[in-house]
Amino acid sequence: MNKHKKNSLENQSNNELDKNNTVFYETIVLLFIFSFLIIDFFPQFGSVEIIAPQFLYLSFINIITAVFLYKNQDLISNGLVAVFKKSSVLKAYVSFLLFCGFALFSANNFSLAIVNFMQIITVFCLFINLSVLLHNRLDLIYKIVFLVGISVFIQAYLELNHFIGTAKTSTILNGLSVLKGNTGNVNIFAANLSGKIPFLLLGITHFTKWKKGLLILSLFLASLLIFLTASRASYISLFVEIVLFIIVFLKINNQKKPNYINYISIVLPLLIAFFTANIIFEKSNNNDRYKSVTNRILQISASKEKDASKNARLTYWGNAIEIIKKNPVLGIGLGNWKIESMPYEKTQTNDLQISAHPHNDFLEIAAETGVLNSIIYLFIFIFGLVLNLKNIFNKNEKEVQIIASLALLLMVSYGIDALFNFPLYRPTMQINFCFFLALTILNIKPTAALKEFDYRKAITLILILLSVVTFYFSYSAFEAFRLENDTRNDLAQNESDYNYSAKEIISRIPKFPNVAISSQPFIELAGIYSLKEKQYPEALKYFNLSQKINPYTGRSEWYKYRIYKELGNTDSAYFYAKKAFEIRPRSEDYYLSAIVVTVNKKDTTAILQIHNQFTKYIQKPNIWINTSSALAQSQYSNKALIQFIDSGLLVFPNDTTLLNRKKSFQNDGLRTNTISSKPVKNEAVKPNNITIANQYGTESKYDKAIVYYKKALLDDPKNIIITQNIGICYFKLNQFKTAIIYLEKTLNSPTLTDGKTEFLLGASYLNTKNREKGCQNLKLAENKNYPGAAALVVQYCN
């Protein structure tokens, strides 16, 4: 064989080897991207929220990828370090991470702070892995686009099937209420779809034939779902994305004769989706959120007093600003919003509802990590905006312009959601953030590798170390979320039927995080189960620890009230019941307990103070009924009782329960009439049936409570509150079929609008193996934002 032929064969062999390596590496890149796209189809694995298994999975993917890169360092271009060093976007991002780390030291709750910090580091590792794999491989963008398009089609198809199935078996309104995928939240689901629209738009203008058709169909389905969610932030995002894309598309192609087919392929699916959503909304017979797409759009700018969603956001933003004013440098600590915001919300939210986030990432970052860090975070987007616009309008390379346009649209979509929601702690949203960063930073001409040092080994080792650490904290958080889910379901039962023991609970209490999503310290669970087992010293110890972790819920105080009441220590019971009510004056349970202990002291002034404090925030007819019973038992004069009921009738003039109660007092039905409001010496006062029933209910003696509620119902058969209470008692006794009979009578009552009836009915039907009616009622309770309803819907109805 001559020398020339031999060299030719060697070159051919090398070319084939390079080609095989290229195909292999490209396949790895696409598998990596596919691996984190599938989190949109994850089950919850027994977790109370989807984010825990998603972060755990991403940590695992980071470990696998980092180990693979360590074994295949040829996949890493050493020139990537030079790209990183020049990137203003990356410098801002790393600075943001450093300040988040500093904020660990300002956190009152370090456990929460470190878990949230590790979640942010998980995303950072994901971004580094993505950048390593995409560096000098941006020519794969259309394969990535099509991969995302397929995932959108599957996701949208499954969710629309779910919607149609629910609408057929229940109502369209219930069908609309389940549109949230596995994100746990309708707004997150809409934002997730909105963040993928840029991929679909780019694919529609690039592909032809069946691939183009599939992406057009995906755009229609995704847009329809976005419209059906009625998420205003996603409406804004979708509109801005379409307008920006058309402008950029015109600039990039610079065609004298525009390609109208591409424009029609984008606009027509959107118009069909718009009109289809309006038709569905019209059939839902809803006059609020789901009235029409147009009406929902108008609500974005309209001043509407009854717009609870908008008002809640404004309230949270105001609280965030107050916190920022008090902690401008390092903030309250990463992840500590759910605790430190509670004192600001005590007069704003009912019962123990909390805002886990202020629904604005920039304000949350400022509140938790300081104003400077929030500005640094903002500069990530400012630098990204400038760099991508520069690449679009100042470059002539079409490939660079296309990548820049995609990065720009991803940034806009994510940025809009960050203004109105909390994508920073949502893995499904962080994937879009990583794409935005990677495409922005890597979209430059090839850079010469740094020769003084080979960074590849160092990069992979650091990635492995960080990923292993984040995996540990992600696993701990996952186990914590499983514990919260298990105990939430367990505590919904009658106390005597709890499945777990205090010993089991103590063995499962995590260190990271030490506080549940509901803001409840996990150690408090040990106290609750110890109380059930009558282990009072241990229960008090755990409740004291819980108070130190989160002193703003009043739960520990309320359970201490129960302990001291059972021990017969009335003074301590009185102190802790009043203390719990002071901490959360909008909690109906705390109001009732404070009323009960005050009755024992016959202090009518204190009873009226409690009533006036509670009715400043919550006004329902049954509040006047409960307070009047307490006043009557405390020897309040009959004339004053009638005046008190009249104050309730001023608010609810046509309420039959108040009218009947007034007649009872007028007829001297509860006690003999007196002239003075002062106690009469030696006068025997018989407690009324409702008061006795309420006391038994507070003591969890539901069988005895039922006896007196039924006596009260004979006197006042139209009293819907009494009927509901009887149903609740049967529910607590696990007599679900009987509970359903009473609870069904209270459905659609204009008095009972908080969703409690629907929640208990749903749980009762589930326990009687009627899943259809169970889910139907639970979704109604979820629509009314009743605590715990959303978790049961996710667990049993998806």
PDB file of N, CA and C in Angstrom, residues 38 103 191 214 276 278 295 340 365 374 388 392 475 495 565 582 611 621 710 720 758 788:
ATOM      1  N   ILE A  38     -38.855  16.042  31.547  1.00  0.00           N
ATOM      2  CA  ILE A  38     -39.865  15.096  32.043  1.00  0.00           C
ATOM      3  C   ILE A  38     -40.338  15.409  33.449  1.00  0.00           C
ATOM      4  N   ALA A 103     -26.776  36.017  53.210  1.00  0.00           N
ATOM      5  CA  ALA A 103     -28.066  36.142  53.901  1.00  0.00           C
ATOM      6  C   ALA A 103     -28.363  34.950  54.807  1.00  0.00           C
ATOM      7  N   ALA A 191     -47.764  29.778  33.543  1.00  0.00           N
ATOM      8  CA  ALA A 191     -46.439  30.370  33.305  1.00  0.00           C
ATOM      9  C   ALA A 191     -45.490  29.355  32.696  1.00  0.00           C
ATOM     10  N   LEU A 214     -47.283  19.769  13.652  1.00  0.00           N
ATOM     11  CA  LEU A 214     -47.318  19.350  15.059  1.00  0.00           C
ATOM     12  C   LEU A 214     -47.077  20.537  15.983  1.00  0.00           C
ATOM     13  N   THR A 276     -62.294  29.774  21.256  1.00  0.00           N
ATOM     14  CA  THR A 276     -62.675  28.511  21.895  1.00  0.00           C
ATOM     15  C   THR A 276     -62.767  28.674  23.412  1.00  0.00           C
ATOM     16  N   ASN A 278     -63.360  31.431  25.041  1.00  0.00           N
ATOM     17  CA  ASN A 278     -64.533  32.252  25.365  1.00  0.00           C
ATOM     18  C   ASN A 278     -65.823  31.438  25.341  1.00  0.00           C
ATOM     19  N   ASN A 295     -62.853  39.840  29.541  1.00  0.00           N
ATOM     20  CA  ASN A 295     -63.128  40.373  30.878  1.00  0.00           C
ATOM     21  C   ASN A 295     -61.927  40.190  31.796  1.00  0.00           C
ATOM     22  N   GLU A 340     -41.344  35.293  58.870  1.00  0.00           N
ATOM     23  CA  GLU A 340     -41.185  36.690  59.270  1.00  0.00           C
ATOM     24  C   GLU A 340     -42.285  37.597  58.724  1.00  0.00           C
ATOM     25  N   ILE A 365     -36.624  38.801  47.106  1.00  0.00           N
ATOM     26  CA  ILE A 365     -35.163  38.784  47.224  1.00  0.00           C
ATOM     27  C   ILE A 365     -34.688  39.964  48.052  1.00  0.00           C
ATOM     28  N   SER A 374     -31.185  42.419  45.427  1.00  0.00           N
ATOM     29  CA  SER A 374     -32.323  42.498  44.517  1.00  0.00           C
ATOM     30  C   SER A 374     -31.943  43.294  43.266  1.00  0.00           C
ATOM     31  N   ASN A 388     -28.761  40.587  24.275  1.00  0.00           N
ATOM     32  CA  ASN A 388     -29.564  39.923  23.252  1.00  0.00           C
ATOM     33  C   ASN A 388     -30.081  40.894  22.202  1.00  0.00           C
ATOM     34  N   ILE A 392     -29.279  40.882  18.187  1.00  0.00           N
ATOM     35  CA  ILE A 392     -30.360  40.856  17.202  1.00  0.00           C
ATOM     36  C   ILE A 392     -30.210  41.983  16.185  1.00  0.00           C
ATOM     37  N   TYR A 475     -33.013  15.692  49.483  1.00  0.00           N
ATOM     38  CA  TYR A 475     -33.620  14.470  50.022  1.00  0.00           C
ATOM     39  C   TYR A 475     -34.250  14.742  51.388  1.00  0.00           C
ATOM     40  N   GLU A 495     -59.338  12.671  66.579  1.00  0.00           N
ATOM     41  CA  GLU A 495     -58.089  12.530  67.333  1.00  0.00           C
ATOM     42  C   GLU A 495     -57.838  11.101  67.802  1.00  0.00           C
ATOM     43  N   LYS A 565     -56.432  23.048  80.197  1.00  0.00           N
ATOM     44  CA  LYS A 565     -57.862  22.836  80.413  1.00  0.00           C
ATOM     45  C   LYS A 565     -58.124  21.397  80.855  1.00  0.00           C
ATOM     46  N   GLU A 582     -54.675  36.709  70.582  1.00  0.00           N
ATOM     47  CA  GLU A 582     -53.914  37.945  70.346  1.00  0.00           C
ATOM     48  C   GLU A 582     -52.962  37.778  69.164  1.00  0.00           C
ATOM     49  N   HIS A 611     -65.259  39.658  70.991  1.00  0.00           N
ATOM     50  CA  HIS A 611     -66.207  39.712  69.870  1.00  0.00           C
ATOM     51  C   HIS A 611     -65.895  40.892  68.952  1.00  0.00           C
ATOM     52  N   PRO A 621     -73.119  35.544  60.772  1.00  0.00           N
ATOM     53  CA  PRO A 621     -74.186  35.475  61.775  1.00  0.00           C
ATOM     54  C   PRO A 621     -73.859  34.580  62.962  1.00  0.00           C
ATOM     55  N   LYS A 710     -78.363  18.812  68.620  1.00  0.00           N
ATOM     56  CA  LYS A 710     -79.679  18.360  68.153  1.00  0.00           C
ATOM     57  C   LYS A 710     -80.799  18.982  68.985  1.00  0.00           C
ATOM     58  N   ILE A 720     -78.736  26.995  60.042  1.00  0.00           N
ATOM     59  CA  ILE A 720     -77.815  26.275  59.158  1.00  0.00           C
ATOM     60  C   ILE A 720     -76.472  26.017  59.837  1.00  0.00           C
ATOM     61  N   GLU A 758     -67.974  22.110  51.751  1.00  0.00           N
ATOM     62  CA  GLU A 758     -67.547  21.360  50.568  1.00  0.00           C
ATOM     63  C   GLU A 758     -66.331  20.492  50.875  1.00  0.00           C
ATOM     64  N   GLY A 788     -56.117  23.167  52.910  1.00  0.00           N
ATOM     65  CA  GLY A 788     -56.000  21.718  52.818  1.00  0.00           C
ATOM     66  C   GLY A 788     -56.715  21.101  51.639  1.00  0.00           C
TER      67      GLY A 788
END
